[in-house]
Short mmCIF file of C-alpha atoms in Angstrom, two decimals:
data_model
loop_
_atom_site.label_atom_id
_atom_site.label_comp_id
_atom_site.label_asym_id
_atom_site.label_seq_id
_atom_site.Cartn_x
_atom_site.Cartn_y
_atom_site.Cartn_z
CA MET A 215 0.05 0.05 -0.03
CA ASP A 216 1.01 3.77 -0.58
CA LEU A 217 1.72 6.05 2.64
CA GLU A 218 -1.74 7.87 2.26
CA GLU A 219 -3.35 4.10 2.52
CA ALA A 220 -1.25 3.12 5.43
CA PHE A 221 -2.00 6.30 7.23
CA LYS A 222 -5.58 5.45 7.15
CA VAL A 223 -4.85 2.08 8.68
CA VAL A 224 -2.67 3.64 11.34
CA GLY A 225 -5.25 6.43 11.95
CA GLU A 226 -4.78 9.94 10.29
CA PHE A 227 -4.69 11.78 13.25
CA GLY A 228 -4.94 9.30 16.30
CA PRO A 229 -4.01 9.79 19.85
CA TYR A 230 -0.29 9.41 19.54
CA GLN A 231 -0.03 11.77 16.81
CA LYS A 232 -2.14 14.22 18.82
CA ARG A 233 0.53 13.83 21.52
CA ALA A 234 3.28 14.48 19.05
CA VAL A 235 1.95 17.33 17.29
CA ALA A 236 1.01 18.96 20.45
CA VAL A 237 4.55 18.82 21.55
CA LEU A 238 5.94 20.48 18.33
CA VAL A 239 3.05 23.07 18.10
CA LEU A 240 3.95 24.11 22.24
CA THR A 241 7.57 24.51 20.86
CA GLN A 242 6.23 27.46 18.80
CA VAL A 243 5.44 29.18 21.86
CA TYR A 244 9.22 29.08 23.15
CA MET A 245 10.25 29.95 19.56
CA ALA A 246 8.00 33.24 19.50
CA CYS A 247 9.41 34.13 23.19
CA GLN A 248 13.09 34.14 21.75
CA SER A 249 11.76 36.05 18.52
CA MET A 250 10.40 38.69 20.54
CA LEU A 251 12.69 38.84 23.27
CA ILE A 252 14.31 42.05 22.06
CA VAL A 253 11.02 43.86 22.21
CA LEU A 254 10.81 43.88 25.92
CA VAL A 255 14.58 43.21 26.95
CA GLY A 256 15.61 46.29 24.64
CA SER A 257 12.86 48.64 25.35
CA THR A 258 14.13 52.24 26.00
CA PRO A 259 13.09 53.71 29.16
CA GLU A 260 12.25 57.48 29.55
CA TYR A 261 15.56 59.18 30.41
CA ARG A 262 17.16 62.97 30.56
CA ILE A 263 20.64 64.13 30.09
CA GLU A 264 22.20 65.75 32.76
CA GLN A 265 25.13 68.70 32.43
CA GLN A 266 27.79 68.22 35.15
CA ASP A 267 28.28 71.76 36.97
CA GLY A 268 31.60 73.33 36.77
CA VAL A 269 33.04 71.87 33.25
CA PRO A 270 35.02 73.74 31.06
CA PRO A 271 32.46 74.58 27.83
CA GLY A 272 34.56 72.37 25.27
CA GLN A 273 34.18 69.16 27.39
CA GLN A 274 30.47 69.36 28.09
CA GLU A 275 29.82 66.73 25.41
CA LEU A 276 32.26 64.59 27.09
CA LEU A 277 30.66 64.55 30.88
CA GLN A 278 26.95 64.29 30.24
CA ARG A 279 25.33 62.15 32.53
CA VAL A 280 22.12 59.89 31.47
CA VAL A 281 19.62 59.37 33.96
CA PHE A 282 16.68 56.98 33.52
CA THR A 283 13.58 58.41 35.04
CA GLU A 284 11.73 54.95 34.38
CA ASP A 285 12.52 52.06 36.67
CA ILE A 286 13.10 49.45 34.60
CA ASP A 287 15.95 47.08 33.92
CA THR A 288 16.93 46.18 30.35
CA ILE A 289 19.95 46.16 27.93
CA VAL A 290 19.51 49.84 27.57
CA THR A 291 20.03 50.69 31.09
CA GLU A 292 22.66 48.51 31.68
CA TRP A 293 24.72 49.10 28.79
CA PHE A 294 23.68 52.67 28.33
CA LEU A 295 22.41 52.17 24.61
CA VAL A 296 20.99 55.83 24.07
CA LYS A 297 21.98 58.62 21.87
CA GLN A 298 24.62 57.41 19.44
CA GLN A 299 24.43 53.98 20.98
CA ALA A 300 20.87 53.54 20.32
CA TYR A 301 21.31 51.64 16.99
CA LYS A 302 22.52 48.65 18.83
CA VAL A 303 19.15 47.60 20.12
CA SER A 304 17.91 47.72 16.26
CA LEU A 305 21.23 45.77 15.64
CA ALA A 306 20.87 42.95 18.16
CA GLY A 307 17.10 42.42 16.52
CA SER A 308 18.53 42.53 12.84
CA LEU A 309 21.04 39.76 14.00
CA PHE A 310 18.70 37.63 15.18
CA PHE A 311 16.66 37.74 11.71
CA ALA A 312 19.89 37.70 9.92
CA GLY A 313 20.74 34.16 11.83
CA LEU A 314 17.08 32.97 10.58
CA LEU A 315 17.74 33.67 7.36
CA VAL A 316 20.99 31.34 7.53
CA GLY A 317 19.06 28.96 9.43
CA ASN A 318 16.68 28.57 6.81
CA ILE A 319 19.20 28.18 4.16
CA VAL A 320 21.17 25.66 5.84
CA PHE A 321 18.91 23.52 7.70
CA GLY A 322 16.02 22.89 5.10
CA PRO A 323 18.35 20.97 2.81
CA LEU A 324 19.87 19.50 5.72
CA SER A 325 16.85 18.18 7.10
CA ASP A 326 16.07 16.61 3.57
CA ARG A 327 19.45 14.94 3.67
CA ILE A 328 19.96 13.64 7.21
CA GLY A 329 16.43 13.22 8.30
CA ARG A 330 14.12 15.61 10.39
CA ARG A 331 14.45 14.33 13.75
CA PRO A 332 18.53 14.76 14.40
CA VAL A 333 18.17 18.09 12.82
CA TYR A 334 15.30 19.36 15.03
CA LEU A 335 16.49 17.73 18.15
CA THR A 336 20.13 19.34 17.78
CA GLY A 337 18.88 22.59 16.47
CA LEU A 338 16.34 22.91 19.78
CA PHE A 339 19.23 22.03 22.12
CA PHE A 340 21.68 24.45 20.82
CA GLU A 341 18.77 27.11 21.07
CA VAL A 342 18.54 26.50 24.42
CA VAL A 343 21.97 26.46 25.20
CA PHE A 344 22.51 30.09 23.19
CA GLY A 345 19.61 31.35 24.83
CA TYR A 346 21.23 31.08 28.12
CA VAL A 347 24.40 32.95 26.93
CA THR A 348 22.01 35.57 26.16
CA ALA A 349 20.67 35.76 29.75
CA PHE A 350 24.15 35.78 31.13
CA ALA A 351 26.08 37.45 28.56
CA PRO A 352 28.91 39.93 30.43
CA SER A 353 28.67 42.66 27.66
CA TYR A 354 26.73 43.71 24.51
CA GLU A 355 29.04 42.15 22.15
CA VAL A 356 28.67 38.55 23.56
CA PHE A 357 24.73 39.46 23.63
CA ALA A 358 24.58 40.41 20.17
CA VAL A 359 26.32 37.14 18.90
CA SER A 360 24.18 35.06 21.03
CA ARG A 361 21.15 36.39 19.36
CA LEU A 362 22.50 35.70 16.09
CA LEU A 363 23.26 32.01 17.29
CA VAL A 364 19.75 31.51 18.62
CA GLY A 365 18.40 33.06 15.57
CA LEU A 366 20.39 30.57 13.54
CA MET A 367 18.67 27.67 15.43
CA ASN A 368 15.11 29.03 15.43
CA GLY A 369 15.27 29.54 11.66
CA GLY A 370 16.36 26.00 11.27
CA ILE A 371 13.98 24.02 13.58
CA GLY A 372 11.10 26.51 12.48
CA LEU A 373 11.03 25.04 9.33
CA VAL A 374 11.59 21.40 10.40
CA CYS A 375 8.91 21.65 12.90
CA PHE A 376 6.54 22.86 10.56
CA VAL A 377 7.24 19.63 8.09
CA LEU A 378 7.11 17.35 10.93
CA THR A 379 3.71 18.45 12.18
CA GLN A 380 2.45 17.67 8.54
CA GLU A 381 4.52 14.56 8.18
CA TYR A 382 3.17 12.59 11.24
CA VAL A 383 -0.61 12.96 10.16
CA GLY A 384 -2.61 12.17 7.17
CA LYS A 385 -3.14 14.51 4.19
CA SER A 386 -6.45 15.76 5.03
CA TYR A 387 -5.14 17.22 8.12
CA TRP A 388 -2.26 19.48 6.93
CA ALA A 389 -4.03 22.44 6.62
CA MET A 390 -5.31 22.27 10.10
CA THR A 391 -1.73 21.52 11.80
CA GLY A 392 -0.23 23.97 9.76
CA THR A 393 -2.77 26.63 10.93
CA LEU A 394 -2.15 25.25 14.82
CA THR A 395 1.45 26.01 14.58
CA SER A 396 0.89 29.44 13.15
CA MET A 397 -1.49 30.31 16.13
CA SER A 398 0.68 28.80 18.57
CA PHE A 399 3.20 31.22 17.58
CA ALA A 400 0.83 34.11 18.25
CA VAL A 401 -0.29 33.04 21.60
CA GLY A 402 3.45 32.69 22.57
CA ILE A 403 3.88 36.35 21.58
CA ALA A 404 0.88 37.17 24.04
CA LEU A 405 2.41 34.88 26.82
CA PHE A 406 5.67 36.62 26.43
CA GLY A 407 3.88 39.93 27.06
CA ALA A 408 2.52 38.50 30.24
CA LEU A 409 5.63 36.97 31.42
CA GLY A 410 7.50 40.49 30.77
CA TYR A 411 4.91 41.90 32.97
CA PHE A 412 5.66 39.67 35.88
CA ILE A 413 9.24 39.27 35.48
CA GLN A 414 10.81 42.75 34.75
CA PRO A 415 14.74 42.62 35.23
CA TRP A 416 15.74 41.48 31.80
CA ARG A 417 18.10 38.85 32.57
CA ASN A 418 15.60 37.27 34.84
CA LEU A 419 12.91 37.54 31.73
CA ALA A 420 15.48 35.88 29.30
CA THR A 421 16.11 32.91 31.86
CA ALA A 422 12.69 32.66 32.27
CA ALA A 423 11.56 32.55 28.43
CA ASN A 424 14.34 30.42 27.74
CA SER A 425 13.61 27.66 30.59
CA SER A 426 10.31 26.46 28.66
CA GLY A 427 12.73 25.34 26.02
CA VAL A 428 14.09 22.64 28.26
CA LEU A 429 11.05 21.14 29.06
CA PHE A 430 9.99 20.86 25.36
CA PHE A 431 13.47 19.42 24.44
CA LEU A 432 12.71 16.62 26.94
CA LEU A 433 9.33 16.02 25.61
CA SER A 434 10.80 15.88 21.96
CA VAL A 435 13.44 13.40 22.77
CA THR A 436 10.72 10.49 22.35
CA LEU A 437 9.27 11.71 18.74
CA PRO A 438 10.06 9.00 16.13
CA GLU A 439 11.71 10.07 12.50
CA SER A 440 9.19 11.23 9.86
CA PRO A 441 7.71 7.98 8.24
CA ARG A 442 7.11 10.24 5.18
CA TRP A 443 10.94 11.28 4.97
CA LEU A 444 12.10 7.64 5.59
CA TYR A 445 9.83 6.41 2.66
CA SER A 446 11.09 8.94 0.42
CA GLN A 447 14.69 7.85 1.12
CA GLY A 448 13.93 4.30 0.30
CA GLN A 449 14.03 3.21 3.76
CA THR A 450 10.73 1.60 3.76
CA ARG A 451 11.43 -0.96 6.48
CA GLN A 452 12.15 1.85 9.00
CA ALA A 453 9.10 3.72 7.81
CA GLU A 454 6.77 0.25 8.41
CA GLU A 455 8.43 0.35 12.10
CA VAL A 456 7.67 3.91 12.61
CA LEU A 457 4.11 3.55 11.40
CA ARG A 458 3.42 0.23 13.38
CA TYR A 459 4.72 1.93 16.54
CA MET A 460 2.15 4.67 15.78
CA ALA A 461 -0.63 2.35 15.14
CA LEU A 462 0.00 0.54 18.34
CA ARG A 463 -0.01 3.70 20.34
CA ASN A 464 -3.43 4.79 18.70
CA GLY A 465 -4.82 1.29 19.53
CA ASN A 466 -5.03 -0.05 16.06
CA ALA A 467 -3.82 -3.39 14.94
CA ALA A 468 -1.54 -2.93 11.58
CA ASN A 469 0.62 -6.14 11.93
CA ASN A 470 0.24 -6.53 8.36
CA LEU A 471 1.10 -3.14 7.08
CA MET A 472 3.34 -3.50 4.29
CA LEU A 473 4.57 -0.29 2.11
CA GLN A 474 5.03 -0.50 -1.76
CA ARG A 475 8.91 -0.78 -2.12
CA VAL A 476 10.42 1.95 -3.90
CA GLY A 477 13.93 2.32 -5.08
CA ALA A 478 16.38 4.81 -3.41
CA ALA A 479 14.33 7.38 -4.79
CA LYS A 480 11.24 7.77 -6.91
CA PRO A 481 12.40 8.83 -10.43
CA GLY A 482 11.19 12.47 -11.22
CA ASN A 483 10.77 13.53 -8.03
CA HIS A 484 14.20 14.93 -7.74
CA VAL A 485 15.35 17.89 -9.49
CA ASN A 486 18.92 18.66 -9.06
CA LYS A 487 19.07 21.43 -5.98
CA GLY A 488 20.96 23.91 -8.16
CA ALA A 489 18.76 23.17 -11.48
CA GLY A 490 15.79 23.71 -9.09
CA VAL A 491 16.73 27.42 -7.99
CA LEU A 492 17.84 27.98 -11.62
CA GLN A 493 14.72 26.97 -13.20
CA LEU A 494 12.81 29.67 -11.16
CA VAL A 495 15.10 32.44 -13.34
CA ILE A 496 15.01 30.59 -16.47
CA HIS A 497 11.36 29.18 -16.69
CA PRO A 498 9.25 32.36 -18.02
CA VAL A 499 6.21 31.59 -16.11
CA LEU A 500 7.96 30.77 -12.93
CA ARG A 501 10.29 33.93 -13.20
CA LEU A 502 7.33 36.48 -12.95
CA ARG A 503 5.67 34.31 -10.26
CA THR A 504 8.98 33.87 -8.16
CA MET A 505 9.56 37.62 -8.61
CA VAL A 506 5.88 38.63 -7.44
CA LEU A 507 6.27 36.23 -4.87
CA MET A 508 9.23 37.38 -3.44
CA TYR A 509 7.98 41.10 -3.18
CA VAL A 510 4.81 39.99 -1.48
CA TRP A 511 6.69 37.87 1.23
CA TYR A 512 9.23 40.52 1.75
CA ALA A 513 6.45 43.26 2.28
CA CYS A 514 4.38 40.86 4.63
CA SER A 515 7.47 40.23 6.57
CA LEU A 516 8.61 43.81 6.75
CA VAL A 517 4.98 44.81 7.84
CA TYR A 518 4.23 41.86 10.21
CA TYR A 519 7.49 42.22 12.24
CA GLY A 520 7.66 45.85 11.93
CA LEU A 521 4.63 46.54 13.29
CA THR A 522 5.17 43.96 16.40
CA LEU A 523 8.77 44.91 17.08
CA GLY A 524 7.41 48.71 17.30
CA ALA A 525 4.91 47.49 20.21
CA SER A 526 6.74 48.90 23.04
CA ASP A 527 7.09 52.50 21.12
CA THR A 528 3.29 52.91 20.91
CA SER A 529 1.68 54.83 23.68
CA GLY A 530 0.07 52.54 26.75
CA SER A 531 1.57 49.56 28.86
CA ARG A 532 4.56 48.08 26.81
CA TYR A 533 3.41 44.57 28.32
CA VAL A 534 0.00 44.85 27.12
CA ASN A 535 0.92 46.16 23.70
CA VAL A 536 3.15 43.04 23.22
CA ALA A 537 0.34 40.74 24.27
CA MET A 538 -2.25 42.49 22.11
CA TYR A 539 -0.27 42.19 18.91
CA GLY A 540 0.17 38.46 19.64
CA LEU A 541 -3.69 37.83 20.32
CA VAL A 542 -4.85 40.10 17.34
CA GLU A 543 -3.51 37.46 15.14
CA LEU A 544 -5.87 34.72 16.10
CA PRO A 545 -8.86 36.00 14.43
CA ALA A 546 -6.94 36.08 11.07
CA TYR A 547 -6.76 32.28 10.81
CA PRO A 548 -10.67 31.75 10.73
CA LEU A 549 -10.77 34.55 8.38
CA CYS A 550 -8.29 32.99 6.07
CA ILE A 551 -10.00 29.35 6.05
CA TYR A 552 -13.31 31.46 5.30
CA PHE A 553 -12.17 33.41 2.45
CA ILE A 554 -9.56 31.49 0.71
CA ASN A 555 -12.35 28.34 0.05
CA LYS A 556 -14.81 30.84 -1.41
CA HIS A 557 -15.06 30.95 -5.23
CA TRP A 558 -15.83 34.60 -5.27
CA ALA A 559 -12.73 35.46 -3.40
CA GLY A 560 -10.30 32.68 -3.69
CA ARG A 561 -6.54 32.86 -2.71
CA ARG A 562 -5.54 35.66 -5.17
CA LYS A 563 -8.09 38.39 -4.36
CA SER A 564 -8.03 37.47 -0.40
CA MET A 565 -4.30 37.96 -0.38
CA ALA A 566 -4.36 40.98 -2.23
CA SER A 567 -7.31 42.67 -0.26
CA PHE A 568 -5.45 41.80 2.83
CA LEU A 569 -2.37 43.19 1.90
CA CYS A 570 -4.16 46.65 0.75
CA LEU A 571 -6.32 46.65 4.12
CA ALA A 572 -3.19 46.48 6.04
CA GLY A 573 -1.46 49.12 4.02
CA SER A 574 -4.84 51.24 4.41
CA ALA A 575 -4.63 50.94 8.33
CA CYS A 576 -1.03 52.19 8.40
CA LEU A 577 -2.04 54.87 6.02
CA CYS A 578 -4.96 56.07 8.62
CA THR A 579 -2.58 56.30 11.58
CA MET A 580 -0.93 59.28 9.81
CA PHE A 581 -4.31 61.36 10.19
CA ILE A 582 -4.82 60.53 13.82
CA PRO A 583 -3.49 62.83 16.48
CA GLU A 584 -1.42 61.01 19.04
CA ASN A 585 -3.55 60.90 22.40
CA THR A 586 -7.33 60.41 21.13
CA GLY A 587 -9.72 58.18 22.57
CA THR A 588 -9.03 54.25 22.95
CA LEU A 589 -11.20 52.97 20.27
CA LEU A 590 -9.76 54.83 17.40
CA SER A 591 -6.23 55.48 18.24
CA VAL A 592 -2.65 54.76 16.57
CA THR A 593 -2.45 51.61 18.45
CA SER A 594 -5.77 50.20 17.51
CA LEU A 595 -5.23 51.03 13.92
CA ALA A 596 -1.90 49.29 14.06
CA LEU A 597 -3.33 46.29 15.40
CA LEU A 598 -5.87 46.37 12.62
CA GLY A 599 -2.89 46.40 10.46
CA LYS A 600 -1.23 43.79 12.14
CA LEU A 601 -4.34 41.60 11.98
CA MET A 602 -4.57 42.12 8.08
CA VAL A 603 -1.11 41.37 7.42
CA SER A 604 -1.02 38.09 9.71
CA ALA A 605 -4.06 37.13 7.27
CA ALA A 606 -2.13 37.77 4.13
CA PHE A 607 0.86 35.87 5.31
CA ASN A 608 -0.84 32.84 6.14
CA ILE A 609 -2.48 32.96 2.59
CA ALA A 610 0.84 33.70 1.14
CA TYR A 611 2.22 30.42 2.31
CA VAL A 612 -0.73 28.34 1.12
CA TYR A 613 -1.19 30.13 -2.16
CA THR A 614 2.80 30.05 -2.79
CA SER A 615 3.29 26.03 -2.36
CA GLU A 616 0.04 25.65 -4.89
CA LEU A 617 1.87 28.04 -7.39
CA TYR A 618 4.94 25.90 -7.64
CA PRO A 619 5.06 22.59 -9.16
CA THR A 620 5.78 19.70 -6.64
CA VAL A 621 9.18 19.14 -8.12
CA ILE A 622 10.43 22.50 -7.32
CA ARG A 623 7.99 23.30 -4.43
CA ASN A 624 10.98 23.42 -2.09
CA ALA A 625 13.03 25.66 -3.95
CA GLY A 626 10.31 28.01 -4.46
CA LEU A 627 9.31 28.24 -0.72
CA GLY A 628 12.93 28.56 0.19
CA VAL A 629 13.61 31.54 -2.04
CA CYS A 630 10.16 33.10 -0.87
CA SER A 631 11.20 32.88 3.06
CA MET A 632 14.64 33.90 2.06
CA SER A 633 13.17 37.08 0.61
CA CYS A 634 10.73 37.15 3.78
CA ARG A 635 13.64 37.04 6.26
CA VAL A 636 15.27 40.23 4.25
CA GLY A 637 12.12 42.08 5.40
CA GLY A 638 12.71 40.76 8.92
CA ILE A 639 16.28 41.99 8.96
CA LEU A 640 15.18 45.61 7.70
CA ALA A 641 11.83 45.50 10.04
CA PRO A 642 13.75 46.53 13.58
CA PHE A 643 15.10 49.78 11.94
CA VAL A 644 11.76 50.98 10.49
CA PRO A 645 10.40 51.86 14.03
CA SER A 646 13.34 53.80 14.76
CA MET A 647 12.58 55.80 11.77
CA ARG A 648 10.22 57.57 14.11
CA ALA A 649 13.21 59.81 15.17
CA LEU A 650 13.09 61.66 11.65
CA HIS A 651 9.37 62.23 11.67
CA THR A 652 6.68 60.60 13.66
CA SER A 653 4.83 59.14 10.74
CA LEU A 654 7.41 57.73 8.69
CA PRO A 655 7.59 53.95 10.18
CA PHE A 656 3.71 54.06 9.19
CA THR A 657 4.05 55.53 5.52
CA VAL A 658 6.85 52.58 4.95
CA PHE A 659 4.33 49.88 6.15
CA CYS A 660 1.41 51.67 3.91
CA LEU A 661 3.61 51.70 0.81
CA SER A 662 4.98 48.13 1.29
CA GLY A 663 1.21 46.92 1.62
CA LEU A 664 -0.14 48.67 -0.87
CA SER A 665 2.41 47.68 -3.65
CA ALA A 666 2.58 44.03 -2.59
CA GLY A 667 -1.33 43.97 -2.61
CA CYS A 668 -1.37 45.23 -6.23
CA LEU A 669 1.35 43.00 -7.51
CA GLY A 670 -0.34 40.06 -6.03
CA LEU A 671 -3.32 40.68 -8.38
CA LEU A 672 -0.93 39.77 -11.39
CA LEU A 673 -0.64 35.89 -9.91
CA PRO A 674 -3.19 33.39 -11.37
CA GLU A 675 -6.05 31.72 -9.25
CA THR A 676 -5.25 28.29 -7.88
CA LEU A 677 -8.64 27.41 -6.11
CA ASN A 678 -10.19 24.28 -7.48
CA GLY A 679 -7.47 24.27 -9.85
CA PRO A 680 -5.07 21.06 -10.34
CA THR A 681 -1.49 21.64 -8.71
CA ALA A 682 0.93 21.12 -11.30
CA GLU A 683 3.60 18.09 -10.63
CA THR A 684 6.19 18.76 -13.10
CA LEU A 685 7.45 21.75 -15.26
CA GLU A 686 6.16 20.68 -18.22
CA GLU A 687 2.33 20.74 -16.78
CA LEU A 688 3.12 24.65 -16.12
CA SER A 689 3.41 24.99 -20.04
CA SER A 690 -0.09 23.53 -20.54
CA PRO A 691 -2.78 26.26 -21.15
CA THR A 692 -4.60 25.71 -17.85
CA HIS A 693 -1.08 27.01 -15.88
CA SER A 694 0.70 29.14 -18.08
CA ARG A 695 -1.43 32.13 -18.30
CA VAL A 696 0.37 34.53 -15.63
CA LEU A 697 -1.93 37.25 -15.88
CA GLU A 698 -5.19 35.14 -15.72
CA SER A 699 -8.43 36.89 -16.56
CA LYS A 700 -11.53 35.11 -15.03
CA VAL A 701 -11.08 31.55 -13.41
CA THR A 702 -13.11 29.11 -15.34
CA GLN A 703 -14.01 26.80 -12.58
CA HIS A 704 -16.89 28.61 -10.50
#
């Protein structure tokens, strides 16, 4: 029998898979805490500059004293990262995202080669180790390097974690496990806001946020290798063992479970990695799709992280703001699931509309004075923008994997997630543009959202259409129209 039939025997989403997926999904909470750490650990309190008395005029610049008027303990108060040193806070945030970028590039292909489980466990172990280095860093330099290394591991295991939640279950549950993973990341952001409220000194906060990782690592040690990966590598016997073990724990008898024997690799399933990425540039249909999708992912990421990382700058309690920015994502998921399957909205229009709405929400913030009522404030509009961009981001994931043929889907997703990381690297610096003009960060977000929304309309609709398996299918009339007029299947 093939894998899908085997999963029906084993149980597509039985009690054992529920437990395994729960561990992986909860690990996202830990990863969200690490991603958002700099928002609270690096928040700049109110301060004033005091001049020393009796100092000759020429040396006044040198002998200014920074006095923090707010009683909080962050890296800013410990290492005096204000005035000319203020960029170091954004830099630490950017280093984390640079780590994510490299982690995605290195760990994705590595997990395809040596297996999901070893890569996931090694990455999680080192992320916890470097997380403790962050908490006990003796100087800013050590802190910055540890953020880069945590990002590196975070990027690697984020991808593998997402893949594992899908490969443990039957195909009909993929959309659900994917959404659960994203939702738990949002819950993680909210929990981090709450944690920051109760644990204020930054070293204690970093230690507490990192310690959940130890628990998840111990829970993950028992997880099996992905049966789908084993099967794709031609290790059929091991795949059968894992499936039988799952069946046993699910309470189903699967003694006679036999998989079709495959060679070392199914022919036609492997496009050479280099050739895969090259096809994205050479193939005329894929070239335009890739360019548009890369920009869409970049814009989603810039707006998503820019708004979230600026959470502690907006008015009101920084802890409540961080928690709100996490929770506001949750309604985005049911919204997506509703719209992308409706024939009058589909993937294309939904994604473009959500991006344009996110841009418009950021545009409106410019016309609102700082201290208006609670309902229509800058913060509430920024939250609306975050909700919209989360929805667009979620659709972009689904839509991208449908636009690429199976043989180069990984290469396509890899290139898109790279451009998405570039958005993440630039994002920490956008909120600090406020120093030049108050509404500048929102202008950047508004233009990014609107331009990406309009460009997204160039892509073809994929709802109810067949997914291309090979590059040849792309050239057939149903797939090749890049600027597709009306979708024929209604």
